């Protein structure tokens, strides 16, 4: 029996016609870029991962083998997969295989734990799970069994870093596809979903209780990738460093690894943006371009300056680096101005979102524009409105809420009617929750947000999600999570708690860890208060809570700051 396509809120007919007519939507699968390069330059390097180097030909062979195996085992269009892999060649090979086989994946960050994975599994009911045995959740089979209980459809589980008894991801990518299935030519052939249907799900930063999923189609995502690759000047000589989580929209599509594959360049993987790890990689592999969050750029600037001041320090050859992209959170103008001087390369500011719209400063923009704005949209057909609380457009230079629609901005979260009712107006404009100003040139400046979210160095935390979990502690009567200013990360989180009886921050931390929350979502500070301040309409007055945080309280100890590994 044919499975139903995955539910999607489509763009209106007149717009889809126009996006096709203008050449944005080309009705090709997202694997097109890599497969094209595998044909024209099979021996060039596509991925460098530790000591391994994979050519375009090898990557294609491996992902096609995996796609065929998956198809042979009865998986295909209408099926979904939950994937959690670290930064590795296998991540890209898996993603490409699932796209080729028509299986829509959710690619969880490696930092995610049961809280997040359960939420994704409940939404997509995966038939397939692809995970890494080195992740603490998958050291034994207990959690896999509980995921199977959540999703009745889940019966295929593949492991990276597999143990002997496991179905090994590596074997499924291996060359002996026919002999493994014993069928040969009779095997059903893999086929991607229709280009207008869901290709995979991106993860929303979110501001509600449950992590939300953004369905992305081949057509819309591929357009954003092709156009981004052009804006960023990618070519076969591009060597792109991916040192943040590979599944994140920034690292995947702005222009990210998929943009690099489209252009025939090389993706060089690193586990995190620590300069001690990344600088030698840049020197060894002659990296030309890196995508970073602001806190990582600040660490790089500091590391270069410290090395310059220290005559005994080993020299770091960063001369191959031509472009550093910074995005995901606000980047201080003073830091932006230092980038060309200290790192000796061009800076590009990127303001994007998993939901769609991506803005770039252009490589040839006036330096003042690059230092002081977060760029302008990819497409002439990105409709951007900056509006006041009545929905009326504000003048250029004035602050308003960002609302957008266009050829690669989604039309609705997966199975979330309430969130969609809040996030969209009746014209299909998506309200991102950002407060921005637009310059007459079309460049945007991000000046704040209205969404109830904390942006911890690019890692997004939906306040409501954590508040709901805090409230599950029997002694917590009320909870509110707010942002504290932080010198390196931009923001950290502080939980205000009204508790019953004596309760210690460590106990709350243990409670959240037990619920399986990703570490970056654990409150950095906890404050116990007697009463929640309320607004006139009786809601928690978060503004008052933020104001009550004194400067001294908010200051962070730079020496103790963990390296931001996730976006
Ligand atoms: C201020 N805030 C920013 C910026 C994102 C490219 C780059 C980033 C993301 C991303 C992405 C910002 N200055 N330069 O998907 O393709 C905040 C805004 C935005 C939210 C989206 C991409 N760049 N932000 O960060 O889905 O609040 O995507 O709405 O994780 O990050 O977060 P996310």
Coordinates of C-alpha atoms and ligand atoms in Angstrom, one line a residue:
X1 CA 0.0 0.0 0.0
X2 CA 1.3 3.5 -0.9
X3 CA 2.1 5.6 2.2
X4 CA 0.6 9.0 2.4
X5 CA 3.0 12.0 1.8
X6 CA 3.9 13.8 5.0
X7 CA 1.6 16.7 5.8
X8 CA 2.7 20.1 4.7
X9 CA 1.3 23.6 4.5
X10 CA 1.8 24.4 0.9
X11 CA 2.6 27.8 -0.7
X12 CA -0.4 29.2 -2.6
X13 CA -0.7 28.2 -6.2
X14 CA 0.0 31.6 -7.8
X15 CA 3.3 31.9 -5.8
X16 CA 4.5 28.4 -6.6
X17 CA 3.9 29.2 -10.3
X18 CA 5.9 32.4 -10.0
X19 CA 8.8 30.8 -8.0
X20 CA 9.1 28.2 -10.8
X21 CA 8.8 30.7 -13.6
X22 CA 11.6 32.8 -12.0
X23 CA 13.9 29.7 -11.8
X24 CA 13.9 29.5 -8.0
X25 CA 12.2 26.2 -7.9
X26 CA 13.8 23.8 -10.3
X27 CA 12.0 20.5 -9.3
X28 CA 15.2 18.6 -8.5
X29 CA 16.0 16.6 -5.3
X30 CA 18.4 18.0 -2.7
X31 CA 20.9 15.3 -3.7
X32 CA 21.3 16.9 -7.1
X33 CA 24.3 19.1 -6.2
X34 CA 26.4 16.3 -4.9
X35 CA 25.5 13.8 -7.6
X36 CA 26.4 16.3 -10.2
X37 CA 29.8 16.8 -8.7
X38 CA 30.3 13.1 -8.4
X39 CA 29.8 12.9 -12.1
X40 CA 32.0 15.7 -13.2
X41 CA 34.8 15.5 -10.6
X42 CA 34.5 12.1 -8.8
X43 CA 38.1 12.2 -7.4
X44 CA 38.0 15.6 -5.8
X45 CA 37.6 15.7 -2.0
X46 CA 34.1 16.3 -0.7
X47 CA 34.6 15.7 3.0
X48 CA 37.6 15.7 5.4
X49 CA 36.8 14.2 8.8
X50 CA 39.7 13.7 11.1
X51 CA 42.3 11.6 9.2
X52 CA 39.7 10.5 6.6
X53 CA 39.2 12.1 3.3
X54 CA 36.3 11.1 1.1
X55 CA 36.0 12.0 -2.6
X56 CA 32.7 13.0 -4.3
X57 CA 32.7 9.6 -5.9
X58 CA 33.0 7.8 -2.6
X59 CA 30.4 9.9 -0.9
X60 CA 27.9 9.2 -3.7
X61 CA 28.7 5.5 -3.6
X62 CA 28.1 5.3 0.1
X63 CA 24.9 7.3 0.3
X64 CA 23.5 5.5 -2.7
X65 CA 24.3 2.1 -1.1
X66 CA 22.6 3.1 2.1
X67 CA 19.6 4.5 0.2
X68 CA 19.3 1.2 -1.7
X69 CA 19.5 -0.8 1.5
X70 CA 16.8 1.3 3.1
X71 CA 14.6 1.0 0.1
X72 CA 15.1 -2.8 0.0
X73 CA 14.0 -3.0 3.6
X74 CA 10.7 -1.4 2.7
X75 CA 11.3 2.1 3.8
X76 CA 10.5 5.1 1.5
X77 CA 8.2 7.9 0.8
X78 CA 5.9 8.6 3.7
X79 CA 8.4 7.2 6.2
X80 CA 10.3 9.3 8.7
X81 CA 13.6 8.8 10.5
X82 CA 15.1 10.2 13.7
X83 CA 18.8 10.7 13.3
X84 CA 21.4 11.8 15.9
X85 CA 25.0 11.8 14.7
X86 CA 28.0 13.8 15.7
X87 CA 29.9 16.0 13.2
X88 CA 31.2 13.3 10.9
X89 CA 31.2 12.2 7.2
X90 CA 28.4 9.7 8.2
X91 CA 26.1 12.6 9.1
X92 CA 26.2 13.9 5.5
X93 CA 26.1 10.4 3.9
X94 CA 23.1 9.5 6.0
X95 CA 21.2 12.8 5.3
X96 CA 21.8 12.4 1.5
X97 CA 20.8 8.7 1.6
X98 CA 17.5 9.5 3.4
X99 CA 16.8 12.3 0.9
X100 CA 17.5 10.0 -2.0
X101 CA 15.3 7.3 -0.5
X102 CA 12.4 9.7 0.2
X103 CA 12.6 9.3 4.0
X104 CA 12.0 12.5 5.9
X105 CA 14.5 12.9 8.7
X106 CA 14.7 14.9 11.9
X107 CA 18.4 15.5 12.6
X108 CA 18.7 16.1 16.3
X109 CA 21.8 17.9 17.6
X110 CA 24.3 15.7 19.4
X111 CA 23.7 17.7 22.6
X112 CA 20.1 16.7 22.6
X113 CA 18.9 14.1 25.2
X114 CA 15.6 12.2 25.9
X115 CA 13.6 15.4 26.5
X116 CA 14.3 16.6 22.9
X117 CA 14.4 13.2 21.2
X118 CA 11.1 12.1 22.8
X119 CA 9.5 15.3 21.6
X120 CA 10.7 14.7 18.0
X121 CA 9.8 11.0 18.1
X122 CA 6.3 11.7 19.3
X123 CA 5.7 14.2 16.5
X124 CA 7.1 12.1 13.5
X125 CA 6.7 8.5 14.8
X126 CA 9.8 7.4 13.1
X127 CA 10.2 4.0 11.3
X128 CA 13.9 4.4 11.4
X129 CA 16.4 5.4 14.0
X130 CA 20.1 6.2 13.2
X131 CA 22.2 7.0 16.2
X132 CA 25.7 6.7 17.6
X133 CA 26.7 4.2 20.3
X134 CA 29.1 6.7 21.7
X135 CA 26.2 9.0 22.8
X136 CA 25.5 8.4 26.5
X137 CA 21.8 7.6 25.7
X138 CA 22.8 4.8 23.4
X139 CA 25.5 3.0 25.3
X140 CA 22.9 0.3 26.0
X141 CA 19.5 -0.6 24.5
X142 CA 17.3 0.8 27.2
X143 CA 16.5 4.1 25.6
X144 CA 16.1 2.5 22.1
X145 CA 13.5 0.2 23.6
X146 CA 11.6 3.2 25.1
X147 CA 11.7 4.9 21.7
X148 CA 10.2 1.8 20.1
X149 CA 7.4 1.9 22.7
X150 CA 6.7 5.5 21.8
X151 CA 6.7 4.9 18.0
X152 CA 4.9 1.7 17.1
X153 CA 6.4 2.0 13.6
X154 CA 10.1 2.0 14.7
X155 CA 11.7 -1.3 13.7
X156 CA 15.0 -0.4 12.0
X157 CA 17.8 0.9 14.2
X158 CA 21.3 1.5 12.7
X159 CA 24.3 2.4 14.8
X160 CA 27.4 4.4 14.1
X161 CA 30.3 3.1 16.3
X162 CA 28.3 -0.2 16.3
X163 CA 28.9 -3.2 18.6
X164 CA 29.0 -6.7 17.2
X165 CA 25.3 -7.5 17.7
X166 CA 24.1 -4.2 16.1
X167 CA 23.0 -3.3 12.6
X168 CA 25.9 -1.2 11.7
X169 CA 25.4 2.0 9.7
X170 CA 28.9 1.5 8.2
X171 CA 27.8 -1.9 6.8
X172 CA 24.7 -0.5 5.4
X173 CA 26.8 2.1 3.6
X174 CA 29.2 -0.6 2.4
X175 CA 29.5 -1.8 -1.2
X176 CA 27.8 -5.2 -1.0
X177 CA 24.3 -4.1 -1.3
X178 CA 23.0 -6.8 -3.5
X179 CA 24.6 -9.6 -1.7
X180 CA 23.3 -8.4 1.6
X181 CA 19.7 -8.4 0.4
X182 CA 20.2 -11.3 -1.9
X183 CA 18.0 -9.8 -4.6
X184 CA 20.1 -8.1 -7.2
X185 CA 18.3 -6.4 -10.1
X186 CA 14.9 -7.0 -8.7
X187 CA 15.5 -4.6 -5.8
X188 CA 13.1 -1.6 -5.7
X189 CA 15.0 1.6 -6.6
X190 CA 15.1 4.5 -4.2
X191 CA 13.4 7.7 -5.1
X192 CA 13.2 11.1 -3.4
X193 CA 9.9 12.6 -2.4
X194 CA 8.4 15.0 -4.9
X195 CA 10.3 18.3 -5.0
X196 CA 7.2 20.1 -3.6
X197 CA 6.9 17.7 -0.7
X198 CA 8.7 17.4 2.7
X199 CA 12.4 16.5 2.1
X200 CA 13.3 16.7 5.8
X201 CA 12.6 18.6 9.0
X202 CA 14.6 21.5 10.3
X203 CA 14.6 22.2 14.1
X204 CA 13.0 25.4 15.2
X205 CA 14.7 27.4 17.9
X206 CA 11.2 27.6 19.4
X207 CA 9.5 29.7 22.0
X208 CA 6.7 27.2 23.0
X209 CA 6.6 24.2 25.4
X210 CA 7.5 21.6 22.8
X211 CA 10.4 21.7 20.3
X212 CA 8.8 22.4 16.9
X213 CA 9.6 21.0 13.5
X214 CA 10.0 23.0 10.3
X215 CA 9.1 20.9 7.2
X216 CA 11.5 21.9 4.3
X217 CA 10.9 20.9 0.7
X218 CA 13.5 20.0 -1.9
X219 CA 12.5 23.0 -4.0
X220 CA 12.6 25.6 -1.2
X221 CA 15.8 24.4 0.5
X222 CA 17.6 23.8 -2.7
X223 CA 16.9 27.4 -3.9
X224 CA 18.2 28.8 -0.6
X225 CA 21.4 26.7 -1.0
X226 CA 22.1 27.6 -4.6
X227 CA 21.5 31.3 -4.1
X228 CA 23.6 31.3 -0.9
X229 CA 26.5 29.6 -2.6
X230 CA 26.4 32.3 -5.2
X231 CA 26.2 35.2 -2.7
X232 CA 29.1 33.7 -0.7
X233 CA 31.3 33.1 -3.8
X234 CA 31.7 29.4 -3.3
X235 CA 33.8 27.5 -5.9
X236 CA 35.6 24.1 -6.1
X237 CA 38.5 25.7 -4.3
X238 CA 36.3 26.5 -1.2
X239 CA 37.4 24.6 1.9
X240 CA 34.6 25.2 4.4
X241 CA 35.2 24.5 8.2
X242 CA 32.1 23.1 9.9
X243 CA 32.9 23.4 13.6
X244 CA 29.4 23.9 14.9
X245 CA 26.6 21.3 14.9
X246 CA 26.4 20.0 11.3
X247 CA 22.6 19.6 11.2
X248 CA 22.0 23.3 12.1
X249 CA 20.4 25.3 9.3
X250 CA 23.4 27.8 9.3
X251 CA 26.0 25.0 8.8
X252 CA 23.8 23.0 6.4
X253 CA 22.4 25.6 4.1
X254 CA 23.7 29.2 4.6
X255 CA 25.5 28.1 2.3
X256 CA 26.8 25.4 4.6
X257 CA 27.9 22.0 3.6
X258 CA 25.1 21.5 1.1
X259 CA 26.2 24.8 -0.6
X260 CA 29.8 23.6 -0.7
X261 CA 28.7 20.3 -2.2
X262 CA 26.7 22.2 -4.8
X263 CA 29.8 24.2 -5.7
X264 CA 32.2 21.2 -5.7
X265 CA 34.3 22.4 -2.7
X266 CA 35.4 20.6 0.4
X267 CA 33.8 20.4 3.9
X268 CA 36.3 20.1 6.7
X269 CA 34.8 18.9 10.0
X270 CA 35.8 19.8 13.5
X271 CA 34.1 18.7 16.7
X272 CA 33.7 22.2 18.1
X273 CA 35.0 25.8 17.5
X274 CA 37.8 25.7 20.1
X275 CA 40.7 27.6 18.5
X276 CA 43.2 25.1 19.8
X277 CA 41.4 22.5 17.7
X278 CA 40.4 24.6 14.7
X279 CA 43.6 26.6 14.1
X280 CA 45.7 23.5 13.3
X281 CA 42.9 22.2 11.1
X282 CA 42.8 25.5 9.2
X283 CA 46.5 25.4 8.7
X284 CA 46.7 21.8 7.7
X285 CA 43.8 21.7 5.3
X286 CA 44.1 25.3 4.0
X287 CA 40.6 26.2 5.1
X288 CA 39.2 29.2 3.2
X289 CA 35.9 29.8 5.0
X290 CA 34.3 29.2 8.4
X291 CA 30.8 29.7 9.8
X292 CA 30.8 30.7 13.5
X293 CA 28.6 32.0 16.3
X294 CA 29.7 35.3 17.9
X295 CA 31.2 33.8 21.0
X296 CA 33.4 31.5 18.9
X297 CA 34.6 34.5 16.8
X298 CA 35.5 36.3 20.0
X299 CA 37.4 33.2 21.2
X300 CA 39.3 33.1 17.9
X301 CA 40.1 36.8 18.1
X302 CA 41.4 36.4 21.6
X303 CA 43.5 33.4 20.7
X304 CA 45.2 35.1 17.8
X305 CA 46.0 38.2 19.9
X306 CA 47.3 36.2 22.8
X307 CA 49.5 34.2 20.4
X308 CA 50.8 37.4 18.9
X309 CA 51.7 38.8 22.3
X310 CA 53.5 35.7 23.4
X311 CA 56.9 35.2 21.7
X312 CA 57.0 31.5 22.8
X313 CA 53.7 30.7 21.3
X314 CA 53.6 28.5 18.2
X315 CA 52.7 30.5 15.1
X316 CA 49.2 29.8 13.7
X317 CA 49.0 30.0 10.0
X318 CA 45.5 31.3 9.2
X319 CA 46.5 32.9 5.9
X320 CA 44.3 30.6 3.9
X321 CA 41.2 31.9 5.6
X322 CA 39.4 34.4 3.3
X323 CA 35.9 34.6 4.8
X324 CA 34.4 34.3 8.3
X325 CA 30.7 34.2 8.6
X326 CA 29.1 35.1 11.9
X327 CA 25.5 34.4 12.7
X328 CA 23.0 32.8 15.1
X329 CA 23.1 35.6 17.7
X330 CA 23.9 39.3 17.9
X331 CA 27.5 40.2 17.2
X332 CA 28.9 43.3 18.9
X333 CA 29.9 46.0 16.4
X334 CA 33.2 46.4 18.3
X335 CA 34.1 42.8 17.7
X336 CA 33.0 42.9 14.1
X337 CA 35.4 45.7 13.4
X338 CA 38.3 43.6 14.7
X339 CA 37.7 40.6 12.5
X340 CA 39.4 41.8 9.2
X341 CA 42.4 43.2 11.1
X342 CA 43.0 40.3 13.5
X343 CA 42.0 37.3 11.4
X344 CA 43.1 38.9 8.1
X345 CA 39.9 38.0 6.3
X346 CA 36.5 39.3 5.1
X347 CA 33.6 39.2 7.6
X348 CA 30.1 38.3 6.6
X349 CA 27.2 38.7 9.0
X350 CA 24.4 36.2 8.6
X351 CA 20.9 36.5 10.1
X352 CA 18.9 33.4 9.4
X353 CA 16.4 31.1 10.8
X354 CA 15.5 27.4 10.4
X355 CA 12.0 28.6 9.3
X356 CA 13.5 30.1 6.1
X357 CA 14.6 33.7 5.6
X358 CA 18.3 34.2 5.5
X359 CA 20.1 37.6 5.3
X360 CA 23.7 38.1 4.3
X361 CA 26.0 41.1 4.2
X362 CA 27.4 40.9 0.7
X363 CA 31.1 40.3 0.2
X364 CA 31.4 43.7 -1.6
X365 CA 29.2 45.7 0.8
X366 CA 30.7 48.8 2.3
X367 CA 32.7 47.8 5.4
X368 CA 30.4 50.0 7.5
X369 CA 27.4 48.0 6.4
X370 CA 29.2 44.8 7.2
X371 CA 30.2 46.0 10.7
X372 CA 26.8 47.4 11.6
X373 CA 24.1 45.3 9.9
X374 CA 23.1 41.7 9.8
X375 CA 22.7 41.7 6.0
X376 CA 19.8 41.7 3.5
X377 CA 17.7 38.9 2.2
X378 CA 18.9 36.3 -0.3
X379 CA 16.1 36.8 -2.8
X380 CA 14.3 39.7 -4.5
X381 CA 11.2 37.7 -3.8
X382 CA 11.8 37.6 0.0
X383 CA 9.0 39.8 1.2
X384 CA 10.1 41.5 4.4
X385 CA 7.8 43.7 6.5
X386 CA 8.8 45.5 9.6
X387 CA 5.6 46.3 11.5
X388 CA 4.3 47.7 14.8
X389 CA 1.9 45.9 17.2
X390 CA -1.1 46.9 15.0
X391 CA 0.5 45.2 12.0
X392 CA 1.3 48.6 10.3
X393 CA 4.6 49.1 8.5
X394 CA 7.1 51.3 10.3
X395 CA 9.4 53.7 8.6
X396 CA 12.9 52.7 7.6
X397 CA 15.3 53.0 10.5
X398 CA 12.5 52.5 13.1
X399 CA 12.2 49.4 15.2
X400 CA 9.4 46.8 14.4
X401 CA 8.6 43.1 14.3
X402 CA 10.0 41.1 11.4
X403 CA 7.4 39.4 9.2
X404 CA 8.3 37.6 6.1
X405 CA 7.2 35.2 3.3
X406 CA 9.0 34.0 0.2
X407 CA 10.3 31.2 -1.9
X408 CA 12.1 29.4 0.9
X409 CA 10.2 30.5 4.0
X410 CA 8.0 27.8 5.4
X411 CA 4.2 28.1 5.6
X412 CA 3.6 26.1 8.9
X413 CA 5.2 24.1 11.6
X414 CA 4.5 20.4 11.5
X415 CA 1.3 19.4 13.2
X416 CA 1.1 22.6 15.3
X417 CA -2.1 24.4 14.6
X418 CA -1.9 26.6 17.7
X419 CA 1.7 27.7 17.1
X420 CA 0.9 28.3 13.5
X421 CA -2.1 30.5 14.4
X422 CA 0.3 32.6 16.5
X423 CA 3.2 32.7 14.1
X424 CA 1.4 33.6 10.8
X425 CA -0.9 36.3 9.7
X426 CA -3.7 35.7 7.2
X427 CA -1.5 36.7 4.3
X428 CA 1.0 33.9 5.1
X429 CA 3.6 36.2 6.6
X430 CA 5.7 34.4 9.3
X431 CA 6.5 36.5 12.4
X432 CA 10.0 35.4 13.5
X433 CA 9.7 37.2 16.9
X434 CA 12.7 39.4 16.1
X435 CA 12.8 43.2 16.5
X436 CA 14.6 44.7 13.6
X437 CA 15.3 48.0 11.8
X438 CA 15.5 48.2 8.0
X439 CA 17.9 50.6 6.3
X440 CA 16.9 52.2 3.0
X441 CA 19.4 49.8 1.3
X442 CA 17.3 46.9 2.6
X443 CA 19.9 45.8 5.1
X444 CA 18.4 44.7 8.5
X445 CA 19.7 45.3 12.0
X446 CA 18.5 42.9 14.7
X447 CA 17.9 45.0 17.8
X448 CA 15.9 42.6 20.0
X449 CA 13.1 40.1 20.1
X450 CA 9.6 39.6 21.3
X451 CA 9.6 35.8 21.4
X452 CA 10.1 34.2 24.8
X453 CA 13.4 32.7 24.0
X454 CA 16.9 32.9 25.4
X455 CA 19.7 33.0 22.8
X456 CA 22.7 31.4 24.6
X457 CA 25.5 32.1 22.2
X458 CA 23.4 31.0 19.3
X459 CA 21.8 28.1 21.2
X460 CA 18.1 28.8 21.5
X461 CA 16.2 28.0 24.6
X462 CA 12.4 28.2 24.7
X463 CA 11.6 29.6 28.1
X464 CA 8.3 27.8 28.3
X465 CA 9.8 24.4 27.6
X466 CA 12.1 24.7 30.7
X467 CA 9.5 26.3 32.9
X468 CA 7.1 23.4 32.2
X469 CA 9.8 21.0 33.2
X470 CA 10.7 23.0 36.3
X471 CA 7.1 22.9 37.4
X472 CA 7.1 19.1 37.4
X473 CA 9.3 19.3 40.5
X474 CA 6.9 18.8 43.5
X475 CA 8.3 21.7 45.4
X476 CA 8.2 24.2 42.5
X477 CA 5.0 26.4 42.6
X478 CA 6.0 28.9 39.9
X479 CA 8.9 29.2 37.5
X480 CA 10.1 31.8 35.0
X481 CA 13.2 31.6 32.8
X482 CA 14.7 34.8 31.7
X483 CA 17.9 36.0 29.9
X484 CA 20.9 37.4 31.8
X485 CA 23.5 39.5 29.8
X486 CA 26.7 37.6 29.4
X487 CA 30.0 39.0 28.1
X488 CA 30.9 36.0 26.0
X489 CA 27.7 34.2 25.1
X490 CA 25.6 37.3 24.8
X491 CA 23.0 35.7 27.0
X492 CA 22.7 33.1 29.7
X493 CA 19.6 31.8 31.5
X494 CA 18.3 32.5 35.0
X495 CA 15.4 30.6 36.5
X496 CA 13.2 32.5 39.0
X497 CA 11.5 30.0 41.3
X498 CA 8.7 30.3 43.9
X499 CA 9.2 27.1 45.9
X500 CA 7.5 25.2 48.7
X501 CA 9.9 24.7 51.5
X502 CA 13.7 24.5 51.3
X503 CA 15.0 23.8 47.8
X504 CA 18.6 24.1 46.5
X505 CA 19.7 24.9 42.9
X506 CA 21.6 21.7 42.7
X507 CA 18.4 19.8 43.4
X508 CA 16.6 21.6 40.5
X509 CA 19.5 20.9 38.3
X510 CA 19.4 17.2 39.1
X511 CA 15.6 17.3 38.5
X512 CA 16.2 18.7 35.0
X513 CA 19.0 16.3 34.2
X514 CA 16.8 13.4 35.2
X515 CA 14.2 14.6 32.7
X516 CA 16.9 14.4 30.0
X517 CA 17.3 18.1 29.1
X518 CA 20.2 19.1 26.8
X519 CA 22.9 20.6 29.0
X520 CA 22.8 24.0 27.2
X521 CA 19.2 24.4 28.4
X522 CA 20.0 23.9 32.1
X523 CA 19.6 27.3 33.9
X524 CA 22.9 29.0 34.5
X525 CA 21.6 30.6 37.6
X526 CA 18.7 29.9 39.9
X527 CA 17.0 32.6 42.1
X528 CA 14.4 31.8 44.7
X529 CA 11.8 34.5 45.2
X530 CA 8.7 34.7 47.5
X531 CA 6.3 36.0 44.8
X532 CA 6.3 36.2 41.0
X533 CA 5.9 39.8 39.9
X534 CA 2.9 40.1 37.7
X535 CA 1.9 42.5 34.9
X536 CA -1.4 44.4 34.9
X537 CA -3.1 41.5 33.1
X538 CA -1.7 39.0 35.5
X539 CA 1.1 37.4 33.5
X540 CA 4.6 36.9 34.8
X541 CA 6.4 40.2 34.5
X542 CA 9.6 39.0 32.9
X543 CA 10.8 42.5 32.3
X544 CA 10.7 43.2 36.1
X545 CA 12.6 39.9 36.7
X546 CA 15.3 40.9 34.2
X547 CA 15.6 44.3 35.7
X548 CA 16.1 42.8 39.2
X549 CA 19.2 41.0 38.0
X550 CA 22.0 43.3 39.1
X551 CA 25.1 43.8 37.0
X552 CA 27.4 42.0 39.4
X553 CA 25.0 39.0 39.3
X554 CA 25.1 38.9 35.6
X555 CA 28.8 39.1 35.1
X556 CA 30.3 35.9 33.9
X557 CA 33.6 34.4 34.7
X558 CA 35.3 34.1 31.3
X559 CA 37.7 31.4 32.6
X560 CA 34.8 29.1 33.4
X561 CA 32.8 29.5 30.3
X562 CA 32.3 26.2 28.4
X563 CA 33.1 26.2 24.7
X564 CA 29.8 26.6 22.9
X565 CA 29.6 23.3 20.9
X566 CA 26.0 23.7 19.8
X567 CA 24.0 26.4 18.1
Ligands
LIG1 C1 21.1 38.3 15.8 N1 20.2 37.3 15.9 C2 20.3 36.3 15.1 C3 22.1 37.4 13.9 C4 20.1 34.5 13.9 C5 21.9 31.2 9.3 C6 22.3 31.9 10.5 C7 21.7 31.7 11.7 C8 20.6 30.8 11.7 C9 19.9 30.6 13.1 C10 20.2 30.1 10.6 C11 21.2 36.3 14.0 N2 22.0 38.4 14.8 N3 23.0 37.5 12.9 O1 19.2 29.3 10.6 O2 20.4 29.7 8.3 C12 18.5 34.7 15.9 C13 17.2 35.4 15.5 C14 16.5 34.3 14.6 C15 17.0 33.1 15.3 C16 16.9 31.8 14.4 C17 20.9 30.4 9.4 N4 21.1 35.1 13.3 N5 19.6 35.1 15.0 O3 20.4 31.1 14.1 O4 16.7 28.9 13.7 O5 16.4 35.5 16.7 O6 18.8 29.9 13.0 O7 15.1 34.5 14.6 O8 18.7 28.7 15.2 O9 18.3 33.3 15.7 O10 17.6 30.8 15.1 P1 17.9 29.4 14.3

